[in-house]
């Protein structure tokens, strides 16, 4: 019952309020009201996680006036903490300061248990920090001959009593360390505890004597067919402390997924070879990232992986044979929660858990689920098409009523592979291009320089990198610009010098190529676009477009409201050029945005917030999967989408922004061909 004589305590920003007897610690009041105020040391004045800011004066909004003596005096514990570690002026330790009168208390973001990590893009949701593995400081009763019990039993009892951690178990490795830790810490220890929300079980993963000052970490991994990207996150702040990427070492068994499936079919133990190669690559990457962050790999206590179904199976050590043939059955589509040791992950804590997001279907994997988690099409008011561009494109289309998903085998062309002058995005690679429609001369920008190639300063800016090739986003712009400048026709043929009126087009075997840059005078490369390169891009973009178009058919729409380009280089793709190429459907350019590596972000969300894991496990059951391989219209869409931009579909919005000349170089001489085509 409320006692009217008790002071009123109001917390901001939550607005939670209640009356508490004089002398109640602010941390106790916060806990009783369910205010999100952190504590690792359980109110012992050691961890400083409970910092709060009391406010004084008139608060008409809350109907209180706070006197200067509404909170207890600064005490010696706070003084000791401030002199040793420092504390912002005006801050107090919530476990030390007590209520003396009506008071307004602000909980700063860094003192909240469930902090938000702010994502940079305006439309992206912030990530709530609520990790599976957290630190707990506890004081344990000393052994007593009259009440015989083991050290572990007393530790578990103390953790339950103080932190309400029931169903607690300890990893076997803890038994070896517990006695030394308890005695060295004078019966005070810090434990890292992993909690599994589904089973309601908690497990002690690590133990330190006394109060452990450091942090613990988790790894969010996007395991792609071509590249692996890993982000090391601080599990307490949510911050990404180091990131790194590497090529998937399985590439030597085949560039695309199907060639890896056939490698496992053709070679006995082929799947095992690929499993050990990807696990070895993962261990190398983990150790590299930990080194970059200057932490021991033993502090990596959680990891989340997202990958396509074939990578998923090979990483788990499951033969992907069934994924190579209809009905593309997965060994399991459920999320996987297992020990790191089961996956041969030696470069993280040996008792840590790892989590793989659920797969959506045999061809639509955990990476697509991660994109759905990051971009939330299932809550979108308007119809959004999300395209995760990679060797295998994941495509999602939907809104709050329904979400459809498919994947499409685009191949590695968008990553610069199988393109004569293609290369990975690195300094020296051409990433932006413009071609003058009159002179047909290109100007370009390379990674590492802010200048266009025809600007003063360009030569100096590329001295160390040189001009080395064209990266994936550069290829998209290049082919689209060639089409817009009349160097390539709709079916995808490069014209002759006569047809295009430029000597940059030259005979190259039975077809023509276009010269972008000739560095031979200075021993540099000659960068050209061959007709074969154009074909590779046509195949890749047609696969991507037809997947999207198929989902639009199923949704019974001809237009989408918004397009989100995701993927490792999704952020670098120019929407105008992607549309001119016919890679994505016609849409208002301002409604095409980039999400960066959305699959990686989805992995990070699942790493930092364990309730996001149950969210995505539920969401995937509601996503309708479309298997492109067995859809009769896929082939028809693919053929139409092989033209640039498309032989059937119209792009009226795009045409208000760019000029796409009506030319066909395969009809005798260019002028004739052009005239005939125009009359049509
Ligand atoms: Fe740890 Fe206050 S709760 S210092």
XYZ file of C-alpha atoms and ligand atoms in Angstrom:
684
model
C 0.000 0.000 0.000
C 1.227 3.504 -0.815
C 2.394 5.526 2.128
C 1.647 9.182 1.424
C 4.573 10.221 3.581
C 7.027 8.380 1.383
C 8.908 10.405 -1.236
C 7.978 10.095 -4.897
C 10.668 8.775 -7.247
C 10.236 9.459 -10.971
C 12.518 7.866 -13.558
C 13.143 9.348 -16.998
C 13.035 8.612 -19.900
C 10.688 5.733 -18.953
C 8.327 7.933 -16.885
C 7.967 5.118 -14.330
C 7.191 6.410 -10.819
C 6.562 5.114 -7.326
C 6.803 6.035 -3.653
C 9.637 4.639 -1.558
C 10.712 4.964 2.077
C 13.528 7.403 2.857
C 16.860 5.537 2.578
C 15.859 3.250 -0.342
C 18.771 2.893 -2.790
C 17.864 4.260 -6.234
C 18.867 0.870 -7.758
C 16.328 -0.893 -5.512
C 13.591 1.571 -6.502
C 14.480 1.063 -10.175
C 14.322 -2.718 -9.842
C 10.982 -2.624 -8.070
C 9.485 -0.410 -10.770
C 11.000 -2.457 -13.603
C 13.184 0.443 -14.728
C 15.962 -0.647 -17.084
C 19.006 0.160 -14.876
C 22.091 -2.023 -15.288
C 24.155 -3.722 -12.583
C 26.814 -6.407 -12.821
C 28.097 -6.248 -9.240
C 24.675 -6.468 -7.586
C 24.878 -3.038 -5.926
C 28.311 -3.326 -4.375
C 29.732 -0.137 -5.855
C 32.240 -1.936 -8.059
C 30.902 -2.066 -11.597
C 29.564 1.525 -12.070
C 26.933 0.213 -14.479
C 24.184 1.746 -12.332
C 25.113 5.408 -12.954
C 22.185 7.827 -12.825
C 21.715 11.593 -12.964
C 19.461 13.161 -10.330
C 17.687 16.369 -11.358
C 16.687 19.202 -9.030
C 14.208 22.095 -9.193
C 10.659 22.548 -10.422
C 9.174 19.854 -12.699
C 5.683 21.020 -13.599
C 5.346 18.183 -16.133
C 5.718 15.661 -13.315
C 4.062 17.849 -10.660
C 7.065 17.767 -8.285
C 9.646 20.124 -6.906
C 12.964 18.450 -6.154
C 14.970 19.922 -3.270
C 18.771 19.827 -3.228
C 18.701 17.347 -0.333
C 16.319 14.917 -2.079
C 19.165 12.412 -2.523
C 21.713 11.180 0.019
C 25.159 12.758 0.203
C 28.010 11.637 -2.003
C 29.573 8.684 -0.177
C 33.037 7.163 0.142
C 32.285 4.293 -2.292
C 31.360 6.831 -4.982
C 34.415 8.935 -4.123
C 36.692 5.894 -4.406
C 35.150 4.936 -7.739
C 35.364 8.484 -9.155
C 38.980 8.997 -8.082
C 40.066 5.649 -9.559
C 37.980 5.473 -12.755
C 36.444 8.913 -13.179
C 32.755 9.732 -13.478
C 30.928 12.561 -15.271
C 30.036 15.453 -12.898
C 26.456 15.245 -11.708
C 26.358 11.459 -11.999
C 25.775 9.179 -8.978
C 25.979 5.442 -8.442
C 22.388 4.216 -8.259
C 23.304 1.506 -5.775
C 24.886 4.002 -3.348
C 22.621 7.054 -3.590
C 19.421 6.760 -1.552
C 16.047 8.472 -1.695
C 15.646 11.376 0.768
C 12.773 13.324 -0.807
C 10.708 13.594 -4.017
C 13.206 13.103 -6.808
C 13.521 12.885 -10.603
C 16.172 10.427 -11.794
C 17.462 10.201 -15.346
C 18.875 6.858 -16.538
C 21.475 7.641 -19.252
C 21.526 5.274 -22.268
C 24.811 3.627 -21.235
C 23.298 2.613 -17.871
C 20.388 0.785 -19.446
C 20.643 -3.006 -19.644
C 18.741 -3.035 -22.909
C 20.593 -0.255 -24.625
C 19.838 0.580 -28.230
C 22.518 0.513 -30.884
C 21.576 3.237 -33.309
C 21.697 2.086 -36.908
C 22.818 4.728 -39.345
C 20.134 4.513 -41.996
C 17.011 6.531 -41.313
C 14.617 3.681 -42.087
C 16.537 1.066 -40.101
C 15.351 0.044 -36.643
C 17.760 0.418 -33.777
C 19.098 -2.791 -32.232
C 18.092 -3.549 -28.666
C 20.960 -5.004 -26.642
C 19.808 -8.148 -24.918
C 22.548 -10.745 -25.461
C 22.394 -14.447 -24.580
C 25.652 -14.251 -22.621
C 26.035 -11.745 -19.789
C 28.329 -11.087 -16.835
C 27.229 -11.516 -13.202
C 29.256 -10.661 -10.111
C 28.422 -12.592 -6.967
C 29.612 -13.237 -3.404
C 29.643 -16.908 -2.434
C 29.378 -18.413 1.033
C 32.588 -19.955 2.312
C 32.663 -23.709 2.924
C 31.569 -24.881 6.343
C 32.383 -28.319 7.749
C 29.031 -28.391 9.508
C 27.087 -27.720 6.299
C 28.996 -29.767 3.722
C 28.390 -28.678 0.125
C 30.556 -28.229 -2.963
C 31.895 -24.878 -4.169
C 29.850 -25.144 -7.358
C 26.626 -25.798 -5.433
C 27.228 -22.712 -3.278
C 28.052 -20.617 -6.383
C 24.838 -21.746 -8.105
C 22.859 -21.021 -4.934
C 24.336 -17.505 -4.690
C 23.625 -16.758 -8.367
C 20.045 -17.937 -7.987
C 19.517 -15.932 -4.805
C 21.072 -12.761 -6.069
C 20.272 -12.794 -9.783
C 17.281 -15.071 -9.908
C 19.074 -17.480 -12.238
C 17.287 -20.758 -11.785
C 17.950 -23.992 -13.766
C 21.611 -23.072 -13.728
C 24.273 -25.508 -14.828
C 28.007 -25.157 -15.288
C 30.138 -26.132 -18.209
C 32.420 -29.043 -17.358
C 35.482 -26.792 -17.752
C 34.252 -24.627 -14.836
C 34.929 -27.478 -12.387
C 38.643 -27.168 -13.048
C 38.688 -23.426 -12.420
C 36.104 -22.801 -9.714
C 38.163 -23.541 -6.593
C 41.095 -21.338 -7.578
C 38.791 -18.533 -8.745
C 36.757 -18.497 -5.515
C 39.771 -18.486 -3.239
C 41.752 -15.999 -5.302
C 38.753 -13.667 -5.406
C 38.123 -14.118 -1.668
C 34.755 -15.742 -2.384
C 33.780 -13.078 -4.887
C 33.681 -14.023 -8.563
C 32.333 -12.827 -11.897
C 30.623 -15.390 -14.124
C 29.782 -15.259 -17.832
C 26.425 -16.999 -18.136
C 24.714 -18.093 -21.313
C 20.913 -18.241 -21.121
C 18.782 -20.104 -23.575
C 15.368 -18.474 -23.707
C 13.732 -21.435 -25.411
C 14.746 -24.038 -22.840
C 14.899 -21.548 -19.943
C 18.271 -22.999 -19.013
C 21.404 -21.087 -18.098
C 24.967 -22.285 -18.277
C 28.085 -20.903 -16.593
C 30.585 -20.519 -19.397
C 33.483 -18.757 -17.659
C 34.511 -17.651 -14.187
C 36.948 -14.921 -13.043
C 38.161 -14.213 -9.489
C 36.724 -10.971 -8.070
C 35.154 -8.368 -10.308
C 36.062 -8.891 -13.983
C 36.733 -5.494 -15.500
C 36.867 -6.470 -19.150
C 34.151 -7.224 -21.647
C 32.937 -10.288 -23.492
C 32.406 -10.541 -27.233
C 30.363 -12.183 -29.930
C 30.911 -12.710 -33.648
C 28.270 -12.052 -36.313
C 29.174 -13.893 -39.508
C 27.782 -13.716 -43.011
C 29.078 -16.875 -44.644
C 28.663 -16.334 -48.370
C 29.589 -18.587 -51.280
C 32.363 -16.226 -52.378
C 33.227 -14.199 -49.283
C 32.951 -14.479 -45.507
C 32.357 -11.293 -43.505
C 32.784 -11.302 -39.723
C 31.955 -8.543 -37.226
C 33.245 -8.772 -33.672
C 30.788 -7.094 -31.287
C 31.128 -6.102 -27.645
C 28.219 -7.973 -26.038
C 27.806 -5.303 -23.376
C 27.745 -2.155 -25.516
C 26.709 -3.652 -28.847
C 29.577 -1.828 -30.544
C 31.318 -3.466 -33.522
C 34.933 -3.487 -32.344
C 36.518 -5.072 -35.415
C 35.420 -6.416 -38.787
C 37.149 -8.403 -41.427
C 36.383 -10.424 -44.507
C 38.044 -13.227 -46.399
C 37.433 -15.262 -49.500
C 35.543 -18.469 -48.865
C 38.282 -21.124 -49.192
C 35.717 -23.476 -50.751
C 36.049 -21.483 -53.978
C 38.659 -23.950 -55.135
C 35.932 -26.637 -55.208
C 33.709 -24.542 -57.489
C 32.707 -20.915 -57.828
C 28.973 -21.311 -57.475
C 26.810 -23.383 -55.197
C 25.782 -26.025 -57.696
C 29.376 -26.757 -58.635
C 30.085 -27.368 -54.942
C 27.095 -29.674 -54.667
C 28.351 -31.583 -57.706
C 31.877 -31.715 -56.242
C 30.424 -33.498 -53.242
C 28.485 -35.850 -55.548
C 31.463 -36.686 -57.723
C 34.091 -37.097 -55.013
C 33.870 -39.479 -52.139
C 34.376 -37.424 -48.967
C 34.116 -34.278 -51.118
C 31.621 -32.798 -48.643
C 33.978 -33.494 -45.739
C 36.815 -31.770 -47.574
C 34.656 -28.697 -48.109
C 33.462 -28.730 -44.490
C 36.985 -28.752 -43.123
C 38.105 -26.083 -45.560
C 35.338 -23.631 -44.572
C 35.841 -24.327 -40.859
C 39.591 -23.765 -41.191
C 38.892 -20.488 -43.014
C 36.497 -19.481 -40.254
C 39.064 -20.177 -37.535
C 41.637 -18.116 -39.390
C 39.201 -15.236 -39.762
C 38.167 -15.347 -36.072
C 41.768 -15.224 -34.961
C 42.514 -12.355 -37.369
C 39.551 -10.286 -36.152
C 40.398 -10.938 -32.479
C 43.967 -9.869 -33.165
C 42.755 -6.675 -34.800
C 40.642 -5.915 -31.712
C 43.524 -6.936 -29.475
C 41.500 -9.434 -27.456
C 41.960 -13.109 -26.694
C 39.816 -15.437 -28.832
C 38.772 -16.972 -25.490
C 36.637 -13.873 -24.891
C 34.483 -14.627 -27.957
C 31.550 -16.239 -26.189
C 28.822 -16.277 -28.794
C 28.586 -16.425 -32.575
C 25.737 -16.150 -35.048
C 26.027 -17.412 -38.608
C 23.889 -16.643 -41.621
C 24.376 -18.471 -44.907
C 22.599 -19.971 -47.879
C 21.370 -23.587 -47.565
C 24.368 -25.193 -49.288
C 26.868 -23.269 -47.155
C 24.692 -23.993 -44.119
C 24.891 -27.748 -44.726
C 28.571 -27.777 -45.555
C 29.431 -25.689 -42.489
C 27.392 -28.021 -40.268
C 29.056 -31.042 -41.854
C 25.930 -32.247 -43.677
C 26.257 -33.587 -47.231
C 24.395 -31.054 -49.481
C 23.441 -33.831 -51.945
C 19.673 -33.413 -51.404
C 19.887 -29.679 -52.132
C 21.084 -30.402 -55.642
C 17.817 -31.980 -56.802
C 14.080 -31.438 -56.463
C 12.394 -31.266 -53.993
C 15.534 -29.616 -52.462
C 15.004 -31.041 -48.985
C 16.987 -29.502 -46.134
C 18.239 -31.735 -43.330
C 16.533 -29.187 -41.074
C 15.100 -25.762 -41.705
C 14.994 -24.915 -37.997
C 17.471 -22.622 -36.291
C 20.521 -24.417 -34.895
C 21.745 -23.876 -31.361
C 24.878 -25.833 -30.665
C 28.298 -25.770 -29.024
C 31.155 -24.152 -30.922
C 33.166 -27.350 -30.455
C 30.601 -29.280 -32.540
C 31.536 -27.104 -35.509
C 35.288 -27.291 -35.025
C 35.470 -23.618 -34.050
C 38.678 -23.502 -32.098
C 39.169 -19.728 -32.160
C 36.439 -18.847 -29.677
C 35.675 -19.873 -26.091
C 35.542 -23.659 -25.941
C 32.303 -23.697 -23.904
C 30.528 -21.083 -26.031
C 27.332 -21.572 -27.959
C 26.722 -20.736 -31.581
C 23.483 -20.026 -33.388
C 22.513 -20.438 -37.050
C 19.407 -18.618 -38.183
C 16.620 -20.787 -39.613
C 16.471 -21.435 -43.351
C 13.373 -20.401 -45.267
C 13.504 -23.263 -47.812
C 15.809 -25.543 -49.773
C 17.009 -22.670 -51.920
C 16.263 -19.763 -49.612
C 18.563 -19.808 -46.674
C 19.361 -18.316 -43.328
C 20.910 -15.363 -45.160
C 17.482 -14.459 -46.560
C 16.041 -14.879 -43.047
C 18.708 -12.480 -41.787
C 17.781 -9.949 -44.479
C 14.142 -10.262 -43.357
C 15.233 -9.664 -39.764
C 17.248 -6.606 -40.731
C 14.810 -5.023 -43.197
C 11.458 -6.150 -41.703
C 9.390 -6.389 -44.909
C 6.710 -8.068 -42.759
C 5.971 -4.768 -41.008
C 6.199 -2.511 -44.080
C 3.144 -0.417 -44.920
C 4.123 -0.223 -48.597
C 5.191 -2.988 -50.964
C 8.944 -3.395 -50.720
C 11.262 -5.462 -52.903
C 14.507 -6.386 -51.168
C 17.292 -7.726 -53.311
C 20.419 -9.074 -51.665
C 22.929 -9.100 -54.498
C 25.576 -11.790 -54.326
C 26.648 -14.969 -56.101
C 23.230 -16.215 -55.144
C 20.657 -13.408 -54.919
C 18.091 -13.530 -52.121
C 14.899 -11.743 -53.039
C 12.031 -10.795 -50.720
C 8.842 -9.032 -51.717
C 6.119 -8.072 -49.325
C 4.377 -5.860 -46.864
C 2.665 -6.293 -43.529
C 0.067 -8.606 -45.090
C 2.326 -11.119 -46.831
C 6.000 -11.740 -47.636
C 7.317 -13.890 -50.496
C 10.891 -15.053 -50.916
C 13.041 -16.750 -53.507
C 16.657 -17.015 -54.452
C 18.206 -16.742 -57.856
C 21.583 -18.021 -59.046
C 23.206 -14.855 -60.382
C 26.747 -16.264 -60.412
C 29.842 -14.321 -59.449
C 29.759 -11.739 -62.310
C 28.453 -8.972 -60.028
C 31.469 -9.542 -57.817
C 33.796 -8.848 -60.733
C 34.501 -12.531 -61.393
C 34.240 -13.996 -64.937
C 34.597 -10.471 -66.325
C 37.744 -9.974 -68.436
C 38.843 -6.824 -66.563
C 36.857 -7.628 -63.416
C 38.326 -7.531 -59.947
C 37.298 -7.306 -56.316
C 36.483 -3.883 -54.888
C 39.966 -2.660 -53.907
C 42.043 0.498 -54.498
C 42.622 0.979 -58.210
C 39.322 -0.628 -59.287
C 36.981 1.458 -61.438
C 33.775 1.946 -59.443
C 31.924 4.766 -61.240
C 31.638 5.479 -64.941
C 30.070 8.052 -67.242
C 30.168 7.752 -71.039
C 29.591 10.810 -73.210
C 26.804 9.834 -75.667
C 28.321 12.036 -78.389
C 32.053 11.299 -78.195
C 31.532 7.830 -76.607
C 34.524 8.575 -74.369
C 34.374 7.372 -70.765
C 35.356 9.176 -67.585
C 35.604 7.165 -64.413
C 36.449 7.125 -60.742
C 38.591 4.491 -59.088
C 38.434 3.279 -55.497
C 40.846 5.301 -53.403
C 40.555 8.552 -55.388
C 37.962 11.334 -55.165
C 38.680 12.634 -58.660
C 37.104 11.776 -61.980
C 39.662 10.556 -64.501
C 39.418 13.775 -66.575
C 39.992 16.053 -63.576
C 43.263 17.728 -62.587
C 44.648 15.831 -59.632
C 43.448 12.408 -60.781
C 46.873 11.218 -61.940
C 48.485 12.164 -58.627
C 45.692 10.601 -56.609
C 46.131 7.171 -58.194
C 49.920 7.080 -58.102
C 50.087 4.331 -55.503
C 47.099 2.236 -56.629
C 47.167 2.685 -60.411
C 44.116 1.677 -62.453
C 43.802 -2.059 -62.141
C 40.374 -3.262 -63.287
C 36.622 -2.873 -62.764
C 34.762 -3.923 -59.602
C 31.175 -5.229 -59.427
C 29.376 -1.900 -59.012
C 31.641 -0.434 -61.713
C 30.629 -3.184 -64.140
C 26.941 -2.435 -63.588
C 27.499 1.267 -64.320
C 29.760 0.480 -67.271
C 27.285 -1.762 -69.094
C 24.355 0.574 -68.357
C 26.373 3.601 -69.587
C 27.383 1.698 -72.741
C 23.715 0.993 -73.368
C 22.711 4.621 -72.723
C 25.516 5.931 -74.968
C 24.524 3.653 -77.855
C 27.631 1.441 -77.695
C 25.612 -1.647 -76.748
C 22.189 -2.382 -78.208
C 19.110 -3.801 -76.492
C 19.957 -7.471 -77.198
C 23.425 -6.873 -75.739
C 25.709 -6.574 -78.778
C 28.618 -4.143 -78.832
C 28.558 -2.213 -82.142
C 31.357 -1.933 -84.689
C 33.437 1.275 -84.949
C 31.151 2.338 -87.822
C 27.938 1.518 -85.981
C 29.020 3.341 -82.836
C 31.097 6.065 -84.491
C 34.040 5.499 -82.164
C 37.387 3.813 -82.614
C 37.127 2.702 -78.964
C 35.024 -0.151 -80.331
C 37.304 -2.644 -82.041
C 37.085 -6.058 -83.634
C 37.909 -8.729 -81.049
C 37.523 -12.161 -82.665
C 33.987 -12.550 -84.004
C 32.555 -9.718 -81.904
C 33.553 -6.205 -80.844
C 35.030 -4.915 -77.602
C 35.072 -1.425 -76.077
C 38.297 0.154 -74.851
C 37.850 1.836 -71.478
C 41.452 2.624 -70.600
C 44.785 1.940 -72.193
C 47.599 1.980 -69.658
C 50.074 0.091 -71.871
C 52.286 3.194 -72.371
C 53.049 3.175 -68.660
C 53.112 -0.625 -68.341
C 49.571 -0.528 -66.986
C 46.688 -2.775 -68.041
C 44.456 -2.334 -71.029
C 40.921 -2.298 -69.641
C 38.267 -3.372 -72.100
C 34.707 -4.626 -72.057
C 34.230 -7.617 -74.311
C 30.940 -8.876 -75.660
C 31.421 -11.920 -73.481
C 31.541 -9.625 -70.419
C 28.242 -8.112 -71.520
C 26.768 -11.620 -71.836
C 27.909 -12.538 -68.314
C 26.257 -9.427 -66.896
C 23.113 -10.078 -68.943
C 22.844 -13.599 -67.483
C 23.402 -12.384 -63.944
C 20.972 -9.489 -64.108
C 18.353 -11.562 -65.957
C 18.480 -14.177 -63.178
C 18.016 -11.481 -60.599
C 15.226 -9.647 -62.431
C 13.280 -12.804 -63.253
C 13.330 -13.843 -59.592
C 11.902 -10.456 -58.627
C 9.373 -10.529 -61.469
C 8.226 -14.003 -60.444
C 7.503 -12.772 -56.940
C 5.610 -9.801 -58.425
C 3.503 -12.266 -60.494
C 2.706 -14.210 -57.348
C 1.786 -10.995 -55.602
C -0.272 -10.051 -58.687
C 1.392 -6.646 -59.084
C 3.313 -4.969 -61.913
C 4.999 -2.362 -59.742
C 6.570 -2.119 -56.349
C 6.602 0.947 -54.076
C 10.152 0.633 -52.840
C 13.323 -1.268 -53.667
C 16.095 -1.975 -51.173
C 19.446 -3.093 -52.592
C 21.420 -5.134 -50.107
C 24.562 -7.240 -50.206
C 28.238 -6.632 -49.638
C 28.343 -4.188 -52.517
C 24.601 -3.389 -52.626
C 25.415 -0.055 -50.998
C 27.620 0.899 -53.929
C 25.184 0.117 -56.730
C 23.748 3.165 -58.478
C 19.941 2.747 -58.633
C 19.730 4.542 -61.981
C 22.269 2.219 -63.590
C 20.797 -0.928 -62.026
C 17.440 0.049 -63.498
C 18.869 1.037 -66.911
C 20.469 -2.397 -67.000
C 17.087 -3.959 -66.214
C 18.418 -5.604 -63.082
C 15.561 -4.283 -60.934
C 11.997 -3.301 -61.921
C 10.937 0.208 -62.838
C 10.485 2.327 -59.714
C 10.851 5.946 -58.616
C 14.609 6.444 -58.219
C 14.156 8.192 -54.896
C 12.454 5.035 -53.619
C 15.479 2.840 -54.328
C 17.793 2.677 -51.342
C 20.795 0.693 -50.182
C 20.879 -1.402 -47.046
C 24.536 -2.415 -47.138
C 25.190 -5.925 -45.909
C 21.675 -6.628 -44.627
C 22.384 -10.333 -44.031
C 25.366 -9.357 -41.868
C 23.209 -6.842 -40.027
C 20.581 -9.536 -39.426
C 23.319 -11.729 -37.926
C 24.366 -8.825 -35.691
C 20.772 -8.274 -34.527
C 20.421 -11.968 -33.622
C 23.769 -11.840 -31.832
C 22.944 -8.803 -29.726
C 19.301 -9.464 -29.003
C 18.286 -13.007 -28.200
C 14.576 -12.277 -28.458
C 15.202 -11.387 -32.126
C 16.061 -15.084 -32.517
C 12.577 -16.179 -31.539
C 11.134 -13.362 -33.696
C 12.876 -14.591 -36.846
C 12.084 -18.224 -36.052
C 8.423 -17.210 -36.136
C 8.704 -14.861 -39.136
C 10.248 -17.517 -41.398
C 7.258 -19.782 -40.881
C 5.074 -16.995 -42.277
C 7.203 -16.273 -45.370
C 5.936 -17.954 -48.562
C 8.769 -19.589 -50.462
C 8.858 -19.660 -54.220
C 11.144 -22.204 -55.853
C 12.319 -20.495 -59.056
C 13.687 -23.736 -60.532
C 10.226 -25.274 -60.874
C 8.261 -22.135 -61.824
C 7.308 -22.327 -65.526
C 7.339 -18.517 -65.989
C 10.875 -18.111 -64.665
C 12.385 -19.098 -68.020
C 10.122 -16.707 -69.929
C 11.022 -13.836 -67.612
C 14.675 -14.775 -67.900
C 14.623 -14.607 -71.701
C 12.841 -11.229 -71.662
C 15.203 -9.881 -69.019
C 18.281 -10.903 -71.005
C 17.772 -7.786 -73.154
C 18.942 -4.440 -71.779
C 16.821 -3.387 -70.025
C 14.092 -5.857 -71.117
C 12.511 -7.007 -74.368
C 8.950 -6.993 -73.022
C 8.668 -5.121 -69.725
C 8.390 -1.337 -69.883
C 10.414 1.112 -67.785
C 8.393 4.363 -68.104
C 9.775 5.965 -64.926
C 13.355 5.183 -65.915
C 12.816 6.682 -69.365
C 12.063 10.061 -67.813
C 15.627 10.007 -66.434
C 17.717 8.358 -69.136
C 17.785 7.952 -72.879
C 17.893 4.380 -74.145
C 18.628 4.556 -77.918
C 16.521 2.260 -80.088
C 19.345 0.449 -81.836
C 19.996 -3.060 -83.050
C 23.499 -3.845 -84.279
C 22.597 -7.241 -85.636
C 20.676 -5.865 -88.639
C 23.310 -5.207 -91.247
C 24.839 -1.779 -91.086
C 24.067 0.374 -88.124
C 22.204 3.181 -89.843
C 19.912 0.740 -91.575
C 19.376 -1.207 -88.399
C 18.746 1.916 -86.404
C 16.303 3.351 -88.960
C 14.323 0.130 -89.297
C 14.092 -0.239 -85.577
C 12.926 3.337 -85.137
C 10.185 2.923 -87.724
C 8.873 -0.025 -85.744
Fe 27.576 -1.970 -9.541
Fe 26.265 0.127 -8.565
S 25.498 -1.748 -9.244
S 28.327 -0.049 -8.952
